[in-house]
Coordinates of C-alpha atoms and ligand atoms in Angstrom, one line a residue:
X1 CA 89.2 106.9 105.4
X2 CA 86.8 103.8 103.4
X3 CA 84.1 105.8 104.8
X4 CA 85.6 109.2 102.3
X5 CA 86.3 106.9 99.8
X6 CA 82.9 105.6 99.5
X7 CA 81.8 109.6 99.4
X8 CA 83.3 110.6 96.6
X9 CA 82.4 107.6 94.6
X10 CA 78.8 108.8 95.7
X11 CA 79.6 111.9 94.3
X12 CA 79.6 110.5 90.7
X13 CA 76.1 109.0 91.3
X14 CA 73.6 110.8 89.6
X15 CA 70.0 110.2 90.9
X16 CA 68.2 106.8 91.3
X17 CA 71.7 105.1 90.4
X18 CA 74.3 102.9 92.2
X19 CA 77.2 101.6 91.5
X20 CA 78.2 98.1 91.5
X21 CA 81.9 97.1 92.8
X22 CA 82.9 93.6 90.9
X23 CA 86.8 94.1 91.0
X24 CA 88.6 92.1 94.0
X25 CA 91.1 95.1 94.5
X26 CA 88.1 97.7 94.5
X27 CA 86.1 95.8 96.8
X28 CA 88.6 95.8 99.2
X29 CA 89.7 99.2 98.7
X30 CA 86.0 99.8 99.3
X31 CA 85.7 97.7 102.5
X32 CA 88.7 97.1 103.8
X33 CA 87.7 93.6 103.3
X34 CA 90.5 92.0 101.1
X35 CA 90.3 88.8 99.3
X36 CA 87.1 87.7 98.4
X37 CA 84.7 86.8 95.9
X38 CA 82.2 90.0 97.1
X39 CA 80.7 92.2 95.7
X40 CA 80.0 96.2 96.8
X41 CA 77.0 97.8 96.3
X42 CA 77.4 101.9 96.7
X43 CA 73.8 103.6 96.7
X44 CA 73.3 107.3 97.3
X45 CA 71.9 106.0 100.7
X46 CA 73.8 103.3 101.7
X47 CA 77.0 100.9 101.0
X48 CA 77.0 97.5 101.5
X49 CA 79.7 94.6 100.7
X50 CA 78.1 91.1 99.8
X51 CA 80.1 87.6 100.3
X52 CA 79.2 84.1 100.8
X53 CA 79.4 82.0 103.6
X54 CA 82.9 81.2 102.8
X55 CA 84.1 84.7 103.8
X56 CA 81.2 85.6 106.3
X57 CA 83.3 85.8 109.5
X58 CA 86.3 87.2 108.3
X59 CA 84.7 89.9 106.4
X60 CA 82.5 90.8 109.3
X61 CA 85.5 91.4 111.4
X62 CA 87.1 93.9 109.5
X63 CA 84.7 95.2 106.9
X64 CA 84.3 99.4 107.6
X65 CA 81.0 98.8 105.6
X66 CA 77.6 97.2 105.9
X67 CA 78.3 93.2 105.5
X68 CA 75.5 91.1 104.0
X69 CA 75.6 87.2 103.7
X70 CA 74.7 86.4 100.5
X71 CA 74.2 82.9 98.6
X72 CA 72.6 84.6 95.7
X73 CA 74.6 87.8 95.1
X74 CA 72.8 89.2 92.0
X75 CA 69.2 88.3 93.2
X76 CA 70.1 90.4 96.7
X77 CA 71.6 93.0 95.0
X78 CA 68.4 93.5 92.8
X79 CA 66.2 93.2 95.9
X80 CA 68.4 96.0 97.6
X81 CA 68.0 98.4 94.4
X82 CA 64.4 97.6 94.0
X83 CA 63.9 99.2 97.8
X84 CA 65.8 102.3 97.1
X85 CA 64.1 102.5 93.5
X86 CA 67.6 102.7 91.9
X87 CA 66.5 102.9 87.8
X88 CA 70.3 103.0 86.6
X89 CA 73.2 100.8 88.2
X90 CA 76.7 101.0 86.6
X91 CA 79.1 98.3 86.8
X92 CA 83.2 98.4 85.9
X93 CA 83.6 97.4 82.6
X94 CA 87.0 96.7 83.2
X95 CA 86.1 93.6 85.3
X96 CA 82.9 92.4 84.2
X97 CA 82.6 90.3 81.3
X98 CA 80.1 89.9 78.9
X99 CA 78.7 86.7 80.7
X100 CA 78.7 88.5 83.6
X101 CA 76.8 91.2 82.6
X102 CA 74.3 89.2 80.4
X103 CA 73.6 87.7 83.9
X104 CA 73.1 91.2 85.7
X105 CA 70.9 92.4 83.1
X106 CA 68.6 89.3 83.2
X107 CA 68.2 89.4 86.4
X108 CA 67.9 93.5 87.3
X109 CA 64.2 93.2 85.7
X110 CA 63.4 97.1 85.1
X111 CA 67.0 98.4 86.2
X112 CA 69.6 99.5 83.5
X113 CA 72.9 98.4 83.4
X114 CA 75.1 100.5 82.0
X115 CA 78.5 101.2 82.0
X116 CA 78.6 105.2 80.5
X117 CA 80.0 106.3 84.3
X118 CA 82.7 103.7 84.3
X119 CA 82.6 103.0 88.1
X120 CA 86.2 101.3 87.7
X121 CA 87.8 104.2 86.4
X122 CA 86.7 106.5 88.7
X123 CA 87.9 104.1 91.3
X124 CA 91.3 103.8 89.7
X125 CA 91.7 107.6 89.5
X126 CA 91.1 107.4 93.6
X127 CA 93.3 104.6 93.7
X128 CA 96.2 106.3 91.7
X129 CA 96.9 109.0 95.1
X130 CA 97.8 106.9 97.9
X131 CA 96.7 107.7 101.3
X132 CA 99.5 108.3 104.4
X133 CA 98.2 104.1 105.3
X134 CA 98.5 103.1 102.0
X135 CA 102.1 104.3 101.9
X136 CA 103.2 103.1 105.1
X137 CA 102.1 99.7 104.3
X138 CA 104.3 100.0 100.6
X139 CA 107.1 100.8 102.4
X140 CA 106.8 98.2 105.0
X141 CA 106.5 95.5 101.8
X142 CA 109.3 97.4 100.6
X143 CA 111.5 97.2 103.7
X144 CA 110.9 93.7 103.3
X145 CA 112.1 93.5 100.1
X146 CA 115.4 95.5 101.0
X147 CA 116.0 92.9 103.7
X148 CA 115.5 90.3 101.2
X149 CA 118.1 91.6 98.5
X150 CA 120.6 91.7 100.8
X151 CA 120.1 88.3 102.2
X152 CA 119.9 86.6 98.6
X153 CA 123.2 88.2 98.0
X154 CA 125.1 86.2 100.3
X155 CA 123.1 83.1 98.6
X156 CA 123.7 83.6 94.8
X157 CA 126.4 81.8 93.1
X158 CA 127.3 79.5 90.7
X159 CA 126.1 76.0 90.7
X160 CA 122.5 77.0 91.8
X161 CA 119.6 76.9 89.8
X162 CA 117.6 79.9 89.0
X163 CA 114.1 78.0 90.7
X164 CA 116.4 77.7 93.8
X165 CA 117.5 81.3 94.1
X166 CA 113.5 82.4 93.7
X167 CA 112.4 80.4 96.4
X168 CA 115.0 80.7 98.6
X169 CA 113.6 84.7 98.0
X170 CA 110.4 83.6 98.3
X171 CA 110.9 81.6 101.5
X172 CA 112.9 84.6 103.0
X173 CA 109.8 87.0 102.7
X174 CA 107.6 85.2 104.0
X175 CA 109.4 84.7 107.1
X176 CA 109.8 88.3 107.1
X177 CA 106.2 88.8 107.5
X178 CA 105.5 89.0 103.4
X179 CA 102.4 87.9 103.5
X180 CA 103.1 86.2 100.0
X181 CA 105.0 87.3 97.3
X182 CA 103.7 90.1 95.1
X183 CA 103.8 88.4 91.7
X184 CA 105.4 85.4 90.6
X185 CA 109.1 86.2 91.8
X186 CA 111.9 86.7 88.4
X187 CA 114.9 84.9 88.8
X188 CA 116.6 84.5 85.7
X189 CA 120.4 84.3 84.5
X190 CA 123.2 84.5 81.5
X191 CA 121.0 84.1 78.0
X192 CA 117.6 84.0 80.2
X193 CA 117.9 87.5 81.6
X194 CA 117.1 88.9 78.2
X195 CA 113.3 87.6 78.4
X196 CA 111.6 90.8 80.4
X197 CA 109.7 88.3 82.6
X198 CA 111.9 85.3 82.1
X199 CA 110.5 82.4 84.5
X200 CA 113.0 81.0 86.7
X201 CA 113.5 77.4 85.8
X202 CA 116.1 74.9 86.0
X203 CA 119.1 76.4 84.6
X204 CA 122.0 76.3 86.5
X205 CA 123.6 79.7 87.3
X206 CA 127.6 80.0 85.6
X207 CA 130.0 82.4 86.2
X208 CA 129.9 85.2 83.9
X209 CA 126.2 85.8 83.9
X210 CA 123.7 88.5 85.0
X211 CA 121.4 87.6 87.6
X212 CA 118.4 89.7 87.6
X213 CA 115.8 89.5 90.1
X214 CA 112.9 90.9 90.3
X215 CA 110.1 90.4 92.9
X216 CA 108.2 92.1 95.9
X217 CA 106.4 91.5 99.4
X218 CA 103.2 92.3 100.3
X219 CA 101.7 93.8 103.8
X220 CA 98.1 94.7 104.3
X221 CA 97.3 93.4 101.0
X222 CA 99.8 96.3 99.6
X223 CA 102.8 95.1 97.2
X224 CA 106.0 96.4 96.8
X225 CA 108.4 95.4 93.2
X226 CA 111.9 95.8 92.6
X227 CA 114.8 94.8 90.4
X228 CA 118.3 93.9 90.8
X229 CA 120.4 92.5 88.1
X230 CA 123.9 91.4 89.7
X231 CA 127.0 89.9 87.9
X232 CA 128.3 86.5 88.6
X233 CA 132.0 86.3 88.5
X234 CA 133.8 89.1 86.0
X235 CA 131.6 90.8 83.7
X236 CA 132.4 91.5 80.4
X237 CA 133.3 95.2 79.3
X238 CA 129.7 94.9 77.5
X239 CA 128.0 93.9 80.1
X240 CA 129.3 97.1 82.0
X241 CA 128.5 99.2 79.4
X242 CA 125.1 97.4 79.0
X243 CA 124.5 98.2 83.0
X244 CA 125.6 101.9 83.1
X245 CA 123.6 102.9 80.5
X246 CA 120.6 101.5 82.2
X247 CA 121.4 102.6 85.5
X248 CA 122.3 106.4 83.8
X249 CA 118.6 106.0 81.9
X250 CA 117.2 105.4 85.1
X251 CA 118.8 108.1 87.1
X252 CA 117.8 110.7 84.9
X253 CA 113.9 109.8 85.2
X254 CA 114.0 109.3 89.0
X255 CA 115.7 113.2 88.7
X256 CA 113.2 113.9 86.3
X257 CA 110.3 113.2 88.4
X258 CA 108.1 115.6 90.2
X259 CA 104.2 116.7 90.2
X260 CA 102.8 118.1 87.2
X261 CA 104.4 115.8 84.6
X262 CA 103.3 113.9 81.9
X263 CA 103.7 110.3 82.3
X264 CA 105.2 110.2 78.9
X265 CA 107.6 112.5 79.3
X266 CA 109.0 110.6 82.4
X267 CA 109.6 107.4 79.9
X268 CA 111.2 109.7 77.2
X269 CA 113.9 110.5 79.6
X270 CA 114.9 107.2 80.2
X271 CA 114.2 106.4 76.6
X272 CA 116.3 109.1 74.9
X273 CA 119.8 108.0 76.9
X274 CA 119.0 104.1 76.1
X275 CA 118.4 104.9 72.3
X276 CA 121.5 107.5 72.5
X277 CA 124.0 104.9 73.4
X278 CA 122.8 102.9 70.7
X279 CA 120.4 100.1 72.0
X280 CA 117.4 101.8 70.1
X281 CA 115.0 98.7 70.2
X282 CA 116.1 96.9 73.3
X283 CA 114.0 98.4 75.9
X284 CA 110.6 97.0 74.5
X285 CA 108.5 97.7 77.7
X286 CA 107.1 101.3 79.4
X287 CA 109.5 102.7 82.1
X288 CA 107.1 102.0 84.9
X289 CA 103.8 101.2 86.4
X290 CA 101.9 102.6 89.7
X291 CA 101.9 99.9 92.7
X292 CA 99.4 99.5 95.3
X293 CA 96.8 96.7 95.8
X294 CA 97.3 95.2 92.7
X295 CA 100.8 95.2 91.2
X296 CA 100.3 97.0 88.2
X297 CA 97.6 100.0 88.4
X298 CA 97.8 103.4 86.5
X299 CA 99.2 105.4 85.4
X300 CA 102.1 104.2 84.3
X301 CA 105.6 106.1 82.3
X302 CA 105.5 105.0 78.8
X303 CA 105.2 106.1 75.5
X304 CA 101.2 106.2 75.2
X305 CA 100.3 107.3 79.3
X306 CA 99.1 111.0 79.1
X307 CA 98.0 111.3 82.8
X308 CA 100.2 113.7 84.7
X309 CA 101.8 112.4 88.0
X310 CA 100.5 113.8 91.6
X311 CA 101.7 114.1 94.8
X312 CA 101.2 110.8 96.4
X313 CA 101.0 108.1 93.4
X314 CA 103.2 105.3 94.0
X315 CA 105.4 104.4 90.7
X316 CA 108.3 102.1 89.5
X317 CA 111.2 103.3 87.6
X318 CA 112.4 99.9 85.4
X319 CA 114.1 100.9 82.8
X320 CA 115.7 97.9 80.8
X321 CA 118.1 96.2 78.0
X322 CA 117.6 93.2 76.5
X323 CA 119.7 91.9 74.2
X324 CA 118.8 88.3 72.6
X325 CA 120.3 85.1 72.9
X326 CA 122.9 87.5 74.7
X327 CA 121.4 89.1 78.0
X328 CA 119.5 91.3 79.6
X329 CA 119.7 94.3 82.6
X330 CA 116.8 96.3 84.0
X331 CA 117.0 97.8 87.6
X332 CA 113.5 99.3 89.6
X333 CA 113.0 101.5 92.2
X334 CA 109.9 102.2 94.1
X335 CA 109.1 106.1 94.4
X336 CA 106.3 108.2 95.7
X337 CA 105.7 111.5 93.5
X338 CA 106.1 114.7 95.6
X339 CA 105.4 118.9 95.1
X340 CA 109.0 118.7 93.6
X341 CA 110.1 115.5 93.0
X342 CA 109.6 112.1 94.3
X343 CA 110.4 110.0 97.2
X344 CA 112.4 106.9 96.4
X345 CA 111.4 104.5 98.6
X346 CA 113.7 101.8 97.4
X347 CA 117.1 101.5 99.3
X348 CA 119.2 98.5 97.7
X349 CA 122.1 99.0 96.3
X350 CA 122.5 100.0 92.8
X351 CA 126.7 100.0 91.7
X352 CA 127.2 97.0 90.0
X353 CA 127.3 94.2 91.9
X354 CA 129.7 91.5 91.4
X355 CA 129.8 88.3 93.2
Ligands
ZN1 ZN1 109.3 94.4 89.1
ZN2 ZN1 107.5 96.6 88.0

């Protein structure tokens, strides 16, 4: 599977170049090697994945590549292109930064560095099609996350703080076999829950607010994200309202969904019935975002993505409301784009959920 990857990365190589891997997600993606500060070198001969002595044993174990301990990555690298006569090496502009690449040039005497074949984003464009592993390891995180939803709801209620719902998730998980939490988990409640990516803090949880959670596991260094926003004692008849138009919005993208769409088109769904019952303004972030190693990858469903969705890209569905100082709803799935429409891969329930 690395060993196709690392192909058709190839493929883009003209003559005499390489390409340099800097991103932590690509290098692993590239290796199977997850979690370190490598780098991957892809020739037209040869492919080799560079870390220091920190990492040496562990990456050697699993690493599908050529492993090199290195103490002095750049000068290595440079001695490794010099033997192949590589005259053009292109590095991810999306993860190297201008120090970085000040560095690279000073030392690759007689090499150019450029960044015209943007290495990254030919990676990304791989990484947006999951494999049949990739996806199995997404659903195990989102299993996980299932399991997790339903245990929290026997622990909400009122009288808790918001920190000690999120790491009472958090704890949870990880027991599960999460093997730590995808992002920093959202827990937030009442007037918090209309901040998008509120952090849970010390506020005590009352009757008569929205809950919303939001958080995901991670398995073979694959994440999975979802949201629940649940109603603490009786919800008002705007909060209802408030909830069913989000949940309708999101319905009609997740039926909306199949290969061979625009990304935008997928957001303007959800979009249109949000703005139609009136809360024009409220849903200030894109539908969704693809999942995989890293938590958010593209494309994504908003207003600006043009890609067009293919079977086997991995993408949330989050539509949201967020009214200010009052409070907020938004409720994500996890689905799979198929031929003719998508896989959701999310199973919690959706009806409102009072406790
Ligand atoms: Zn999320
Ligand atoms: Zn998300």
């Amino acid at each position: 599977m690395i060993e196709r990857r690392i192909e058709k990365l190839r493929g883009f190589l003209p003559e005499n170049s390489a390409a340099l891997i800097t991103n932590e997600a690509d290098c692993f993606y590239l290796s199977g090697f997850n979690k370190s500060e490598g780098m991957v070198l892809v020739t037209r001969k040869s492919a080799c994945l560079y870390v220091d002595f920190r990492y040496i044993e562990a990456a050697r174990a699993v690493s599908v590549i050529d492993t090199k301990l290195t103490n002095a990555f750049l000068n290595d690298i440079y001695s490794a292109l010099k033997a192949e006569n590589v005259k053009t090496v292109f590095v991810e502009s999306g993860s190297v930064t201008l120090a970085l690449k000040e560095k690279i040039e000073r030392i690759f005497k007689g090499i150019e560095v450029s960044t015209a074949l943007d290495a990254g984003g030919i990676i990304g464009d791989m990484r947006a099609v999951k494999s049949k592993s990739e996806i199995a390891l997404i659903k195990s995180a989102q299993e996980i996350t299932d399991r997790a939803f339903l245990y929290i709801l026997g622990r909400i209620a009122a009288g808790k703080t918001e920190h000690e719902v999120a790491l009472d998730l958090e704890f949870f998980m990880r027991k599960e076999g999460s093997e730590g939490t995808a992002f920093d988990t959202i827990c937030v409640s009442g007037k918090n829950s209309s901040k998008p990516h509120g952090v849970p803090g010390e506020k005590v949880i009352e009757n008569g607010d929205f809950v919303t959670l939001d958080f995901g596991a991670v398995r073979g260094g694959y994440r999975s994200d979802m949201t629940r926003t649940v109603a603490v004692g009786k919800p008002s008849e705007k909060m209802i309202t408030v909830y069913n138009t989000v949940l309708e919005a999101q319905l009609a993208a997740l039926a909306a969904i199949r290969s061979g769409v625009s990304c935008r088109e997928i957001d303007k769904v959800a979009r249109d019935i949000i703005d139609g019952a009136g809360f024009e303004g409220t849903f200030g972030h894109g539908l969704g975002h693809s999942v995989g190693i890293d938590i958010h990858e593209d494309p994504s469903f908003n207003t600006r993505c043009k890609a067009v969705t293919k079977p086997g890209m991995v993408i949330t569905v989050e539509p949201g409301i967020y009214l200010e100082n009052e409070f907020g709803v938004r409720i994500e799935d996890m689905i799979i784009v198929t031929e003719n429409g998508c896989e959701n891969i999310t199973r919690s329930e959706k009806k409102l959920t009072v406790i």
